[in-house]
Amino acid sequence: MSGLYTRFTSGVLFPLHERLKRHDSVAVRRALEASQWWPPERLEALRVERLRTLLTQAGQHVPYYRELFAEHRFDPAAVTSVADLQRLPFLSKAVVRAQGERLRHEQAEGLARFNTGGSSGEPLIFFIGRERVSHDVAAKWRATRWWDVDIGDPEIVVWGSPIELGAQDRVRAWRDRLLRTELLPAFEMSESKLDGFVAAIRARRPKMLFGYPSALSHIARHAERRGQRLDDLGIEVAFVTSERLYDDQREAISRLFGCRVANGYGSRDAGFIAHECPAGGLHLTAEDVIVEIVAPDGRVLPPGQSGEIVVTHLATKDFPFIRYRTGDVAVLDTARCACGRTLPLVREIQGRSTDFIVAADGTVMHGLALVYVVRDLPGVRGFKIVQHSLQRTEVQIVADAGFDRPARAAEIQAGLKRRLGAAVQVDVNYVEAIAPEKSGKYRYVVSHVAAAPAQESVPHA
């Protein structure tokens, strides 16, 4: 049961904050909390109506889509099903970079400019309008309330995005104080920084955590090594997102923080796509996003088959994301969740395409095939596997003082060669710390060759 301050914040302070920013988050959240229980047919009718509106706006007011629709003789007014999207080409990151301003709605005002690096490191510049922000805030807010926590409950956010970290001016600091949110930068995970994070969490006694699974599990395991408890603070739930959630991370976060773990999937460019409910279902934000699972040859796959996630975000008329290729790989489900919500389910988020490894003979496998070789070795404090080419893979390891380096290196090399090929060069390097990505994320596996030929075969504009 939320306290008086939380109810005041959620019901008065935050709605006022959103109104001052000209966001419709409150009304959108209320609508989402109703539609999550609708019969599937009614939900699908809403999606088709919103899709037709988005496509009509794009065809009339977005130069890139006006030309694209004319070229493909595509009439938005004739759309009667989400399957009609398959008549359009994909929107790739390369197209967004090349088209730039031609993807903006001609009448759009007050757009925020965003820049993401992505796994390639090549910047992706795009724009987000108030409608998209309102819907993303509302979708996250709805999912937060699934877990009996709300805006205004004490929260610790462990994050590494320079967008959030660079925005910590005096106004933002006061807003966070009123909302009882504290931001911890996830860029540096030194021993002293980790000590500070543990102390901050113990002092705040948050009701919820939000952050990268790698960062939260790292903090939890550090506290365990220090003999400090974090499971006595009354934390209800840890929301994790922006990376693949591994089983060992879920176990560590749950056990050491003494809380439930809610997995989420989304990105700044593609939007808030799915979130886990307390019954364990990973629900699509179906009112706002149309998700297609696509094979390397461009075919849309049925539920149960693994493929690339392609997203059409229905609240992006100012800068449309229509059939946007995310580079992520997932499987959809046809099952219904025990929670009773009718929102479709994602069976599994398998990770980014760069989380997949290619063996010397061309076999594509998930990076977990290599992770298991390294992760469970006694004395491994941290690691990262980088596939530089089909011929060479590097393993970086942070190890305890008593770690038998020569013997373990030989064991790792043998294990990886069994999976990648006997002739593959496997370099094992011992480092003081694993460097995070530019975003602040920590990734177990990065491949510079995984599935690239297959991805390039997918047609795009």
CSV table of C-alpha atoms in Angstrom, one decimal:
chain,number,residue,atom,x,y,z
A,1,MET,CA,0.0,0.0,0.0
A,2,SER,CA,1.5,3.3,-1.1
A,3,GLY,CA,2.1,6.0,1.6
A,4,LEU,CA,0.5,9.4,1.7
A,5,TYR,CA,3.5,11.1,0.1
A,6,THR,CA,3.6,8.6,-2.8
A,7,ARG,CA,-0.1,9.1,-3.4
A,8,PHE,CA,0.3,12.9,-3.4
A,9,THR,CA,3.3,12.6,-5.8
A,10,SER,CA,1.6,10.2,-8.2
A,11,GLY,CA,-1.7,12.0,-8.1
A,12,VAL,CA,-0.7,15.6,-7.9
A,13,LEU,CA,3.0,16.5,-8.2
A,14,PHE,CA,3.9,14.3,-11.2
A,15,PRO,CA,0.7,15.1,-13.2
A,16,LEU,CA,1.5,18.8,-12.6
A,17,HIS,CA,5.0,18.2,-13.8
A,18,GLU,CA,3.8,16.5,-16.9
A,19,ARG,CA,1.2,19.2,-17.6
A,20,LEU,CA,3.9,21.9,-17.4
A,21,LYS,CA,5.9,20.0,-20.0
A,22,ARG,CA,2.7,19.7,-22.2
A,23,HIS,CA,2.7,15.9,-21.9
A,24,ASP,CA,-0.5,13.8,-21.9
A,25,SER,CA,1.1,11.0,-19.8
A,26,VAL,CA,-1.7,10.9,-17.2
A,27,ALA,CA,-4.5,10.5,-19.7
A,28,VAL,CA,-2.6,8.0,-21.7
A,29,ARG,CA,-1.7,5.9,-18.7
A,30,ARG,CA,-5.4,5.8,-17.6
A,31,ALA,CA,-6.3,4.7,-21.1
A,32,LEU,CA,-3.6,2.0,-21.1
A,33,GLU,CA,-4.8,0.7,-17.7
A,34,ALA,CA,-8.2,0.1,-19.3
A,35,SER,CA,-7.1,-1.3,-22.6
A,36,GLN,CA,-4.8,-3.9,-21.1
A,37,TRP,CA,-7.9,-5.9,-20.2
A,38,TRP,CA,-9.7,-5.5,-23.5
A,39,PRO,CA,-10.7,-8.5,-25.7
A,40,PRO,CA,-8.0,-9.0,-28.3
A,41,GLU,CA,-10.4,-8.0,-31.2
A,42,ARG,CA,-11.0,-4.6,-29.6
A,43,LEU,CA,-7.3,-4.1,-29.0
A,44,GLU,CA,-6.5,-5.0,-32.6
A,45,ALA,CA,-9.1,-2.6,-33.9
A,46,LEU,CA,-7.5,0.2,-31.9
A,47,ARG,CA,-4.1,-0.7,-33.3
A,48,VAL,CA,-5.3,-0.7,-36.9
A,49,GLU,CA,-7.1,2.7,-36.5
A,50,ARG,CA,-3.9,4.3,-35.0
A,51,LEU,CA,-1.7,2.7,-37.7
A,52,ARG,CA,-3.9,4.2,-40.4
A,53,THR,CA,-3.7,7.6,-38.7
A,54,LEU,CA,0.1,7.4,-38.4
A,55,LEU,CA,0.5,6.3,-42.1
A,56,THR,CA,-1.9,9.0,-43.3
A,57,GLN,CA,0.1,11.7,-41.5
A,58,ALA,CA,3.4,10.3,-42.8
A,59,GLY,CA,2.1,10.2,-46.4
A,60,GLN,CA,0.8,13.8,-46.2
A,61,HIS,CA,3.5,15.6,-44.2
A,62,VAL,CA,6.8,13.6,-44.1
A,63,PRO,CA,8.8,14.1,-47.3
A,64,TYR,CA,10.6,10.7,-47.1
A,65,TYR,CA,7.3,8.8,-46.7
A,66,ARG,CA,5.4,10.9,-49.2
A,67,GLU,CA,7.9,9.8,-51.9
A,68,LEU,CA,8.1,6.2,-50.6
A,69,PHE,CA,4.3,5.7,-50.6
A,70,ALA,CA,4.1,7.1,-54.1
A,71,GLU,CA,6.9,4.8,-55.3
A,72,HIS,CA,5.2,1.7,-53.8
A,73,ARG,CA,1.6,3.0,-54.7
A,74,PHE,CA,0.7,2.6,-51.1
A,75,ASP,CA,-2.5,4.1,-49.9
A,76,PRO,CA,-2.7,4.6,-46.1
A,77,ALA,CA,-6.5,5.1,-46.2
A,78,ALA,CA,-6.8,1.5,-47.5
A,79,VAL,CA,-5.0,-0.1,-44.6
A,80,THR,CA,-7.3,-2.6,-42.8
A,81,SER,CA,-4.8,-4.8,-41.0
A,82,VAL,CA,-1.3,-4.5,-39.4
A,83,ALA,CA,-0.2,-7.1,-42.1
A,84,ASP,CA,-0.6,-4.3,-44.7
A,85,LEU,CA,2.7,-2.9,-43.3
A,86,GLN,CA,4.4,-5.8,-45.2
A,87,ARG,CA,3.9,-3.9,-48.4
A,88,LEU,CA,6.5,-1.3,-47.2
A,89,PRO,CA,10.2,-1.6,-47.0
A,90,PHE,CA,12.1,-1.6,-43.7
A,91,LEU,CA,13.4,1.5,-42.0
A,92,SER,CA,17.1,0.8,-41.2
A,93,LYS,CA,19.5,2.9,-39.2
A,94,ALA,CA,21.3,3.7,-42.4
A,95,VAL,CA,18.1,5.1,-43.9
A,96,VAL,CA,17.5,7.3,-40.7
A,97,ARG,CA,21.1,8.6,-41.0
A,98,ALA,CA,20.8,9.3,-44.7
A,99,GLN,CA,17.3,10.9,-44.7
A,100,GLY,CA,17.7,12.9,-41.5
A,101,GLU,CA,15.4,16.0,-41.7
A,102,ARG,CA,13.3,14.4,-44.5
A,103,LEU,CA,11.9,12.1,-41.8
A,104,ARG,CA,10.5,15.0,-39.8
A,105,HIS,CA,6.8,16.0,-40.0
A,106,GLU,CA,6.6,19.3,-41.8
A,107,GLN,CA,4.4,20.8,-39.0
A,108,ALA,CA,6.2,19.3,-36.1
A,109,GLU,CA,7.1,21.6,-33.2
A,110,GLY,CA,9.1,21.3,-30.0
A,111,LEU,CA,11.0,18.1,-31.0
A,112,ALA,CA,13.8,16.8,-28.8
A,113,ARG,CA,17.0,15.7,-30.6
A,114,PHE,CA,18.5,12.4,-29.6
A,115,ASN,CA,21.8,10.8,-30.4
A,116,THR,CA,22.5,7.1,-29.8
A,117,GLY,CA,25.7,5.3,-30.5
A,118,GLY,CA,24.4,1.8,-30.8
A,119,SER,CA,26.6,-1.3,-31.0
A,120,SER,CA,28.4,-0.1,-34.1
A,121,GLY,CA,29.5,3.2,-32.5
A,122,GLU,CA,28.1,5.1,-35.4
A,123,PRO,CA,25.8,7.9,-34.1
A,124,LEU,CA,22.1,7.7,-34.9
A,125,ILE,CA,20.4,11.1,-34.7
A,126,PHE,CA,16.6,11.3,-34.5
A,127,PHE,CA,13.8,13.4,-33.0
A,128,ILE,CA,11.1,12.6,-30.5
A,129,GLY,CA,7.9,14.7,-30.1
A,130,ARG,CA,5.7,15.2,-27.0
A,131,GLU,CA,3.2,12.5,-28.1
A,132,ARG,CA,5.9,9.8,-28.2
A,133,VAL,CA,7.3,11.0,-24.8
A,134,SER,CA,3.9,11.0,-23.3
A,135,HIS,CA,3.2,7.4,-24.5
A,136,ASP,CA,6.6,6.1,-23.3
A,137,VAL,CA,6.2,7.7,-19.9
A,138,ALA,CA,2.7,6.3,-19.6
A,139,ALA,CA,3.7,2.8,-20.7
A,140,LYS,CA,6.5,2.7,-18.1
A,141,TRP,CA,4.2,4.1,-15.5
A,142,ARG,CA,1.6,1.5,-16.1
A,143,ALA,CA,4.2,-1.3,-15.8
A,144,THR,CA,5.5,0.2,-12.6
A,145,ARG,CA,2.1,0.1,-11.0
A,146,TRP,CA,1.7,-3.6,-11.9
A,147,TRP,CA,4.2,-4.3,-9.1
A,148,ASP,CA,2.4,-2.2,-6.4
A,149,VAL,CA,4.9,0.6,-6.6
A,150,ASP,CA,4.3,4.1,-8.0
A,151,ILE,CA,6.0,7.4,-8.9
A,152,GLY,CA,6.9,8.9,-5.5
A,153,ASP,CA,8.1,5.7,-3.9
A,154,PRO,CA,11.8,6.0,-3.0
A,155,GLU,CA,13.8,4.8,-6.0
A,156,ILE,CA,17.5,4.2,-7.0
A,157,VAL,CA,18.3,4.4,-10.7
A,158,VAL,CA,21.6,2.9,-11.8
A,159,TRP,CA,22.2,4.3,-15.3
A,160,GLY,CA,24.9,5.2,-17.7
A,161,SER,CA,23.2,7.2,-20.5
A,162,PRO,CA,24.9,10.6,-21.0
A,163,ILE,CA,21.4,11.9,-21.8
A,164,GLU,CA,20.2,11.4,-18.2
A,165,LEU,CA,23.6,12.0,-16.6
A,166,GLY,CA,24.1,15.2,-18.5
A,167,ALA,CA,20.7,16.6,-17.5
A,168,GLN,CA,21.4,16.8,-13.8
A,169,ASP,CA,21.1,20.5,-13.5
A,170,ARG,CA,19.6,22.3,-10.5
A,171,VAL,CA,16.0,22.0,-11.8
A,172,ARG,CA,16.4,18.2,-12.5
A,173,ALA,CA,18.0,17.7,-9.1
A,174,TRP,CA,15.0,19.4,-7.3
A,175,ARG,CA,12.6,17.3,-9.4
A,176,ASP,CA,14.3,14.1,-8.5
A,177,ARG,CA,14.3,15.1,-4.8
A,178,LEU,CA,10.5,15.7,-5.0
A,179,LEU,CA,9.9,12.4,-6.7
A,180,ARG,CA,12.3,10.7,-4.3
A,181,THR,CA,14.5,9.4,-7.1
A,182,GLU,CA,18.3,9.1,-6.8
A,183,LEU,CA,20.5,8.6,-9.9
A,184,LEU,CA,23.8,6.6,-9.6
A,185,PRO,CA,26.1,6.8,-12.6
A,186,ALA,CA,26.9,3.3,-13.9
A,187,PHE,CA,30.0,4.3,-15.9
A,188,GLU,CA,32.6,3.4,-13.3
A,189,MET,CA,32.5,0.3,-11.2
A,190,SER,CA,35.7,0.6,-9.1
A,191,GLU,CA,35.8,-0.8,-5.6
A,192,SER,CA,35.4,2.6,-4.1
A,193,LYS,CA,32.5,3.5,-6.3
A,194,LEU,CA,30.8,0.3,-5.5
A,195,ASP,CA,31.2,0.9,-1.8
A,196,GLY,CA,29.6,4.3,-2.4
A,197,PHE,CA,26.7,2.7,-4.3
A,198,VAL,CA,26.0,0.2,-1.5
A,199,ALA,CA,26.1,3.0,1.0
A,200,ALA,CA,23.7,5.1,-1.0
A,201,ILE,CA,21.3,2.3,-1.4
A,202,ARG,CA,21.4,1.5,2.3
A,203,ALA,CA,20.8,5.1,3.1
A,204,ARG,CA,18.0,5.6,0.7
A,205,ARG,CA,16.2,2.3,1.5
A,206,PRO,CA,14.4,2.4,-1.9
A,207,LYS,CA,11.2,0.6,-2.6
A,208,MET,CA,12.3,0.0,-6.2
A,209,LEU,CA,15.5,-0.2,-8.2
A,210,PHE,CA,15.9,0.6,-11.9
A,211,GLY,CA,18.9,0.0,-14.0
A,212,TYR,CA,21.0,-2.3,-16.1
A,213,PRO,CA,21.0,-5.9,-15.0
A,214,SER,CA,24.8,-6.1,-15.3
A,215,ALA,CA,25.2,-3.0,-13.0
A,216,LEU,CA,22.6,-4.1,-10.4
A,217,SER,CA,24.0,-7.6,-10.1
A,218,HIS,CA,27.5,-6.2,-9.9
A,219,ILE,CA,26.6,-4.0,-7.0
A,220,ALA,CA,24.8,-6.8,-5.3
A,221,ARG,CA,27.7,-9.2,-5.6
A,222,HIS,CA,30.1,-6.6,-4.4
A,223,ALA,CA,28.0,-6.1,-1.2
A,224,GLU,CA,28.0,-9.8,-0.7
A,225,ARG,CA,31.8,-10.0,-0.9
A,226,ARG,CA,31.9,-7.1,1.6
A,227,GLY,CA,29.6,-8.9,4.0
A,228,GLN,CA,27.0,-6.2,3.7
A,229,ARG,CA,23.3,-7.0,3.5
A,230,LEU,CA,20.9,-5.4,1.0
A,231,ASP,CA,18.0,-7.7,1.5
A,232,ASP,CA,16.8,-6.0,4.7
A,233,LEU,CA,15.9,-2.6,3.2
A,234,GLY,CA,12.3,-3.3,2.1
A,235,ILE,CA,13.0,-3.2,-1.7
A,236,GLU,CA,10.0,-4.5,-3.5
A,237,VAL,CA,11.2,-4.8,-7.1
A,238,ALA,CA,14.2,-4.3,-9.4
A,239,PHE,CA,13.2,-3.1,-12.9
A,240,VAL,CA,16.0,-4.1,-15.3
A,241,THR,CA,16.2,-3.1,-18.9
A,242,SER,CA,18.5,-2.1,-21.8
A,243,GLU,CA,20.5,-5.4,-21.8
A,244,ARG,CA,19.8,-9.1,-21.9
A,245,LEU,CA,18.9,-10.4,-18.5
A,246,TYR,CA,20.8,-13.6,-17.8
A,247,ASP,CA,19.5,-16.2,-15.4
A,248,ASP,CA,22.4,-15.8,-13.0
A,249,GLN,CA,21.9,-12.0,-12.9
A,250,ARG,CA,18.2,-12.4,-12.0
A,251,GLU,CA,19.1,-14.9,-9.3
A,252,ALA,CA,21.7,-12.6,-7.8
A,253,ILE,CA,19.6,-9.5,-7.9
A,254,SER,CA,16.6,-11.3,-6.4
A,255,ARG,CA,18.5,-13.1,-3.6
A,256,LEU,CA,20.9,-10.3,-2.6
A,257,PHE,CA,18.4,-7.4,-2.8
A,258,GLY,CA,15.6,-9.6,-1.4
A,259,CYS,CA,13.2,-8.5,-4.1
A,260,ARG,CA,11.4,-9.5,-7.2
A,261,VAL,CA,12.9,-8.8,-10.6
A,262,ALA,CA,10.9,-7.3,-13.5
A,263,ASN,CA,12.5,-7.5,-16.9
A,264,GLY,CA,11.8,-4.8,-19.5
A,265,TYR,CA,12.7,-4.4,-23.1
A,266,GLY,CA,12.9,-1.2,-25.1
A,267,SER,CA,15.3,1.4,-26.4
A,268,ARG,CA,15.4,5.2,-26.9
A,269,ASP,CA,15.0,4.9,-30.6
A,270,ALA,CA,12.4,2.1,-30.8
A,271,GLY,CA,10.4,3.0,-27.6
A,272,PHE,CA,9.1,1.1,-24.5
A,273,ILE,CA,8.3,-2.2,-26.1
A,274,ALA,CA,7.6,-4.9,-23.4
A,275,HIS,CA,7.6,-5.3,-19.7
A,276,GLU,CA,7.3,-8.3,-17.3
A,277,CYS,CA,4.3,-8.6,-15.0
A,278,PRO,CA,4.3,-10.3,-11.5
A,279,ALA,CA,2.9,-13.4,-13.1
A,280,GLY,CA,6.0,-13.7,-15.3
A,281,GLY,CA,4.6,-12.7,-18.6
A,282,LEU,CA,6.7,-10.3,-20.8
A,283,HIS,CA,3.9,-8.2,-22.3
A,284,LEU,CA,4.1,-6.1,-25.4
A,285,THR,CA,2.9,-2.5,-25.1
A,286,ALA,CA,0.6,-3.5,-27.9
A,287,GLU,CA,-1.5,-0.2,-27.9
A,288,ASP,CA,1.6,1.7,-28.9
A,289,VAL,CA,3.9,-0.6,-30.9
A,290,ILE,CA,3.4,-3.1,-33.7
A,291,VAL,CA,6.2,-5.8,-33.5
A,292,GLU,CA,7.1,-8.0,-36.4
A,293,ILE,CA,9.6,-10.9,-36.1
A,294,VAL,CA,11.5,-11.0,-39.3
A,295,ALA,CA,13.7,-13.7,-40.9
A,296,PRO,CA,17.0,-12.8,-42.6
A,297,ASP,CA,15.3,-12.9,-46.0
A,298,GLY,CA,12.7,-10.4,-44.9
A,299,ARG,CA,9.8,-12.8,-44.3
A,300,VAL,CA,7.6,-12.1,-41.3
A,301,LEU,CA,7.7,-15.1,-39.0
A,302,PRO,CA,4.9,-16.5,-36.9
A,303,PRO,CA,5.0,-16.7,-33.1
A,304,GLY,CA,7.4,-19.4,-31.8
A,305,GLN,CA,10.1,-18.6,-34.4
A,306,SER,CA,13.2,-16.5,-33.7
A,307,GLY,CA,14.0,-13.4,-35.8
A,308,GLU,CA,14.9,-9.8,-35.8
A,309,ILE,CA,12.5,-7.4,-34.0
A,310,VAL,CA,11.0,-4.8,-36.4
A,311,VAL,CA,8.9,-2.1,-34.7
A,312,THR,CA,6.3,0.4,-35.8
A,313,HIS,CA,5.7,2.9,-33.1
A,314,LEU,CA,2.2,4.4,-33.3
A,315,ALA,CA,3.0,7.6,-31.4
A,316,THR,CA,5.8,8.8,-33.7
A,317,LYS,CA,4.0,11.0,-36.2
A,318,ASP,CA,6.5,13.8,-35.7
A,319,PHE,CA,9.4,11.6,-36.8
A,320,PRO,CA,7.9,8.3,-37.8
A,321,PHE,CA,9.4,4.9,-37.0
A,322,ILE,CA,7.7,2.6,-39.4
A,323,ARG,CA,9.0,-1.0,-39.8
A,324,TYR,CA,12.2,0.0,-37.9
A,325,ARG,CA,14.8,-2.6,-37.7
A,326,THR,CA,16.1,-2.8,-34.1
A,327,GLY,CA,18.9,-5.3,-34.6
A,328,ASP,CA,17.5,-7.3,-31.6
A,329,VAL,CA,16.4,-10.9,-31.8
A,330,ALA,CA,13.3,-12.3,-30.1
A,331,VAL,CA,10.5,-14.9,-30.1
A,332,LEU,CA,6.8,-14.0,-29.7
A,333,ASP,CA,4.3,-16.2,-28.0
A,334,THR,CA,0.6,-17.1,-28.5
A,335,ALA,CA,0.0,-18.1,-24.8
A,336,ARG,CA,-2.2,-16.0,-22.5
A,337,CYS,CA,-0.7,-14.7,-19.3
A,338,ALA,CA,-2.1,-15.9,-15.9
A,339,CYS,CA,-2.4,-12.2,-14.9
A,340,GLY,CA,-5.5,-11.9,-17.1
A,341,ARG,CA,-4.1,-9.1,-19.3
A,342,THR,CA,-4.7,-9.6,-23.0
A,343,LEU,CA,-1.6,-7.9,-24.1
A,344,PRO,CA,0.5,-10.2,-26.3
A,345,LEU,CA,3.5,-11.9,-24.9
A,346,VAL,CA,7.2,-12.1,-25.8
A,347,ARG,CA,8.5,-15.6,-25.1
A,348,GLU,CA,12.1,-14.6,-25.1
A,349,ILE,CA,14.4,-11.7,-25.9
A,350,GLN,CA,17.5,-13.4,-27.1
A,351,GLY,CA,19.6,-10.2,-27.3
A,352,ARG,CA,21.2,-8.1,-30.0
A,353,SER,CA,22.5,-9.5,-33.2
A,354,THR,CA,26.0,-8.8,-31.9
A,355,ASP,CA,25.3,-11.1,-29.0
A,356,PHE,CA,25.5,-14.0,-31.4
A,357,ILE,CA,28.7,-15.7,-32.4
A,358,VAL,CA,29.8,-17.2,-35.7
A,359,ALA,CA,31.9,-20.4,-35.6
A,360,ALA,CA,34.7,-20.9,-38.2
A,361,ASP,CA,32.4,-23.2,-40.3
A,362,GLY,CA,29.7,-20.5,-40.4
A,363,THR,CA,27.4,-21.9,-37.7
A,364,VAL,CA,25.6,-19.1,-35.8
A,365,MET,CA,25.2,-19.6,-32.0
A,366,HIS,CA,24.1,-17.5,-29.1
A,367,GLY,CA,27.0,-16.0,-27.1
A,368,LEU,CA,25.8,-18.0,-24.1
A,369,ALA,CA,27.6,-21.0,-25.6
A,370,LEU,CA,30.8,-19.2,-24.8
A,371,VAL,CA,29.6,-17.4,-21.6
A,372,TYR,CA,29.0,-20.7,-19.8
A,373,VAL,CA,32.7,-21.7,-20.4
A,374,VAL,CA,33.9,-18.7,-18.5
A,375,ARG,CA,31.3,-17.6,-16.1
A,376,ASP,CA,31.2,-20.5,-13.6
A,377,LEU,CA,34.9,-20.8,-13.2
A,378,PRO,CA,35.9,-20.3,-9.5
A,379,GLY,CA,37.7,-17.0,-9.0
A,380,VAL,CA,36.3,-15.1,-12.0
A,381,ARG,CA,35.2,-11.7,-10.9
A,382,GLY,CA,34.2,-10.4,-14.3
A,383,PHE,CA,34.7,-11.1,-18.0
A,384,LYS,CA,34.1,-10.1,-21.5
A,385,ILE,CA,34.3,-12.1,-24.7
A,386,VAL,CA,35.0,-10.2,-27.9
A,387,GLN,CA,34.9,-12.0,-31.3
A,388,HIS,CA,37.2,-9.8,-33.5
A,389,SER,CA,36.9,-12.0,-36.5
A,390,LEU,CA,36.2,-15.6,-37.5
A,391,GLN,CA,39.8,-16.4,-36.8
A,392,ARG,CA,40.3,-14.6,-33.5
A,393,THR,CA,38.4,-14.3,-30.3
A,394,GLU,CA,39.6,-12.5,-27.1
A,395,VAL,CA,38.6,-13.2,-23.5
A,396,GLN,CA,39.1,-10.5,-20.9
A,397,ILE,CA,39.1,-11.7,-17.3
A,398,VAL,CA,39.1,-10.0,-13.9
A,399,ALA,CA,40.3,-12.7,-11.5
A,400,ASP,CA,40.8,-13.2,-7.8
A,401,ALA,CA,44.4,-13.4,-6.5
A,402,GLY,CA,44.4,-17.1,-6.1
A,403,PHE,CA,43.2,-17.8,-9.7
A,404,ASP,CA,45.3,-20.4,-11.5
A,405,ARG,CA,45.9,-18.3,-14.6
A,406,PRO,CA,47.8,-20.8,-16.8
A,407,ALA,CA,45.6,-23.7,-16.1
A,408,ARG,CA,42.3,-21.7,-16.4
A,409,ALA,CA,43.5,-20.0,-19.6
A,410,ALA,CA,44.1,-23.4,-21.2
A,411,GLU,CA,40.7,-24.6,-20.0
A,412,ILE,CA,39.0,-21.5,-21.5
A,413,GLN,CA,40.9,-21.8,-24.8
A,414,ALA,CA,39.9,-25.5,-25.1
A,415,GLY,CA,36.3,-24.8,-24.3
A,416,LEU,CA,36.0,-22.0,-26.8
A,417,LYS,CA,37.8,-23.9,-29.6
A,418,ARG,CA,35.4,-26.8,-29.2
A,419,ARG,CA,32.6,-24.4,-30.1
A,420,LEU,CA,34.3,-22.0,-32.5
A,421,GLY,CA,36.7,-24.4,-34.3
A,422,ALA,CA,40.1,-25.9,-33.5
A,423,ALA,CA,42.0,-23.5,-35.6
A,424,VAL,CA,40.5,-20.3,-34.1
A,425,GLN,CA,43.0,-18.2,-32.1
A,426,VAL,CA,41.7,-17.6,-28.5
A,427,ASP,CA,43.5,-15.0,-26.5
A,428,VAL,CA,43.0,-14.9,-22.8
A,429,ASN,CA,44.0,-11.5,-21.2
A,430,TYR,CA,43.8,-10.7,-17.6
A,431,VAL,CA,42.7,-7.1,-16.8
A,432,GLU,CA,42.1,-5.0,-13.7
A,433,ALA,CA,38.6,-4.1,-14.7
A,434,ILE,CA,36.2,-4.6,-17.6
A,435,ALA,CA,35.6,-1.3,-19.4
A,436,PRO,CA,31.9,-0.5,-19.9
A,437,GLU,CA,30.4,0.4,-23.3
A,438,LYS,CA,30.1,4.2,-24.0
A,439,SER,CA,26.5,3.9,-22.7
A,440,GLY,CA,27.7,2.6,-19.3
A,441,LYS,CA,26.4,-0.9,-20.1
A,442,TYR,CA,28.5,-4.1,-19.5
A,443,ARG,CA,28.2,-6.8,-22.1
A,444,TYR,CA,29.3,-10.4,-21.7
A,445,VAL,CA,29.7,-10.9,-25.4
A,446,VAL,CA,30.4,-8.6,-28.4
A,447,SER,CA,30.8,-10.0,-31.9
A,448,HIS,CA,32.0,-8.0,-34.8
A,449,VAL,CA,31.1,-10.7,-37.3
A,450,ALA,CA,27.9,-12.2,-35.9
A,451,ALA,CA,25.1,-12.7,-38.5
A,452,ALA,CA,26.3,-9.8,-40.6
A,453,PRO,CA,25.8,-11.5,-44.0
A,454,ALA,CA,22.3,-12.6,-43.0
A,455,GLN,CA,21.3,-9.2,-41.8
A,456,GLU,CA,22.4,-7.5,-45.0
A,457,SER,CA,20.1,-9.7,-47.0
A,458,VAL,CA,17.1,-8.2,-45.3
A,459,PRO,CA,15.5,-5.7,-47.8
A,460,HIS,CA,15.4,-2.1,-46.7
A,461,ALA,CA,14.7,1.3,-48.1
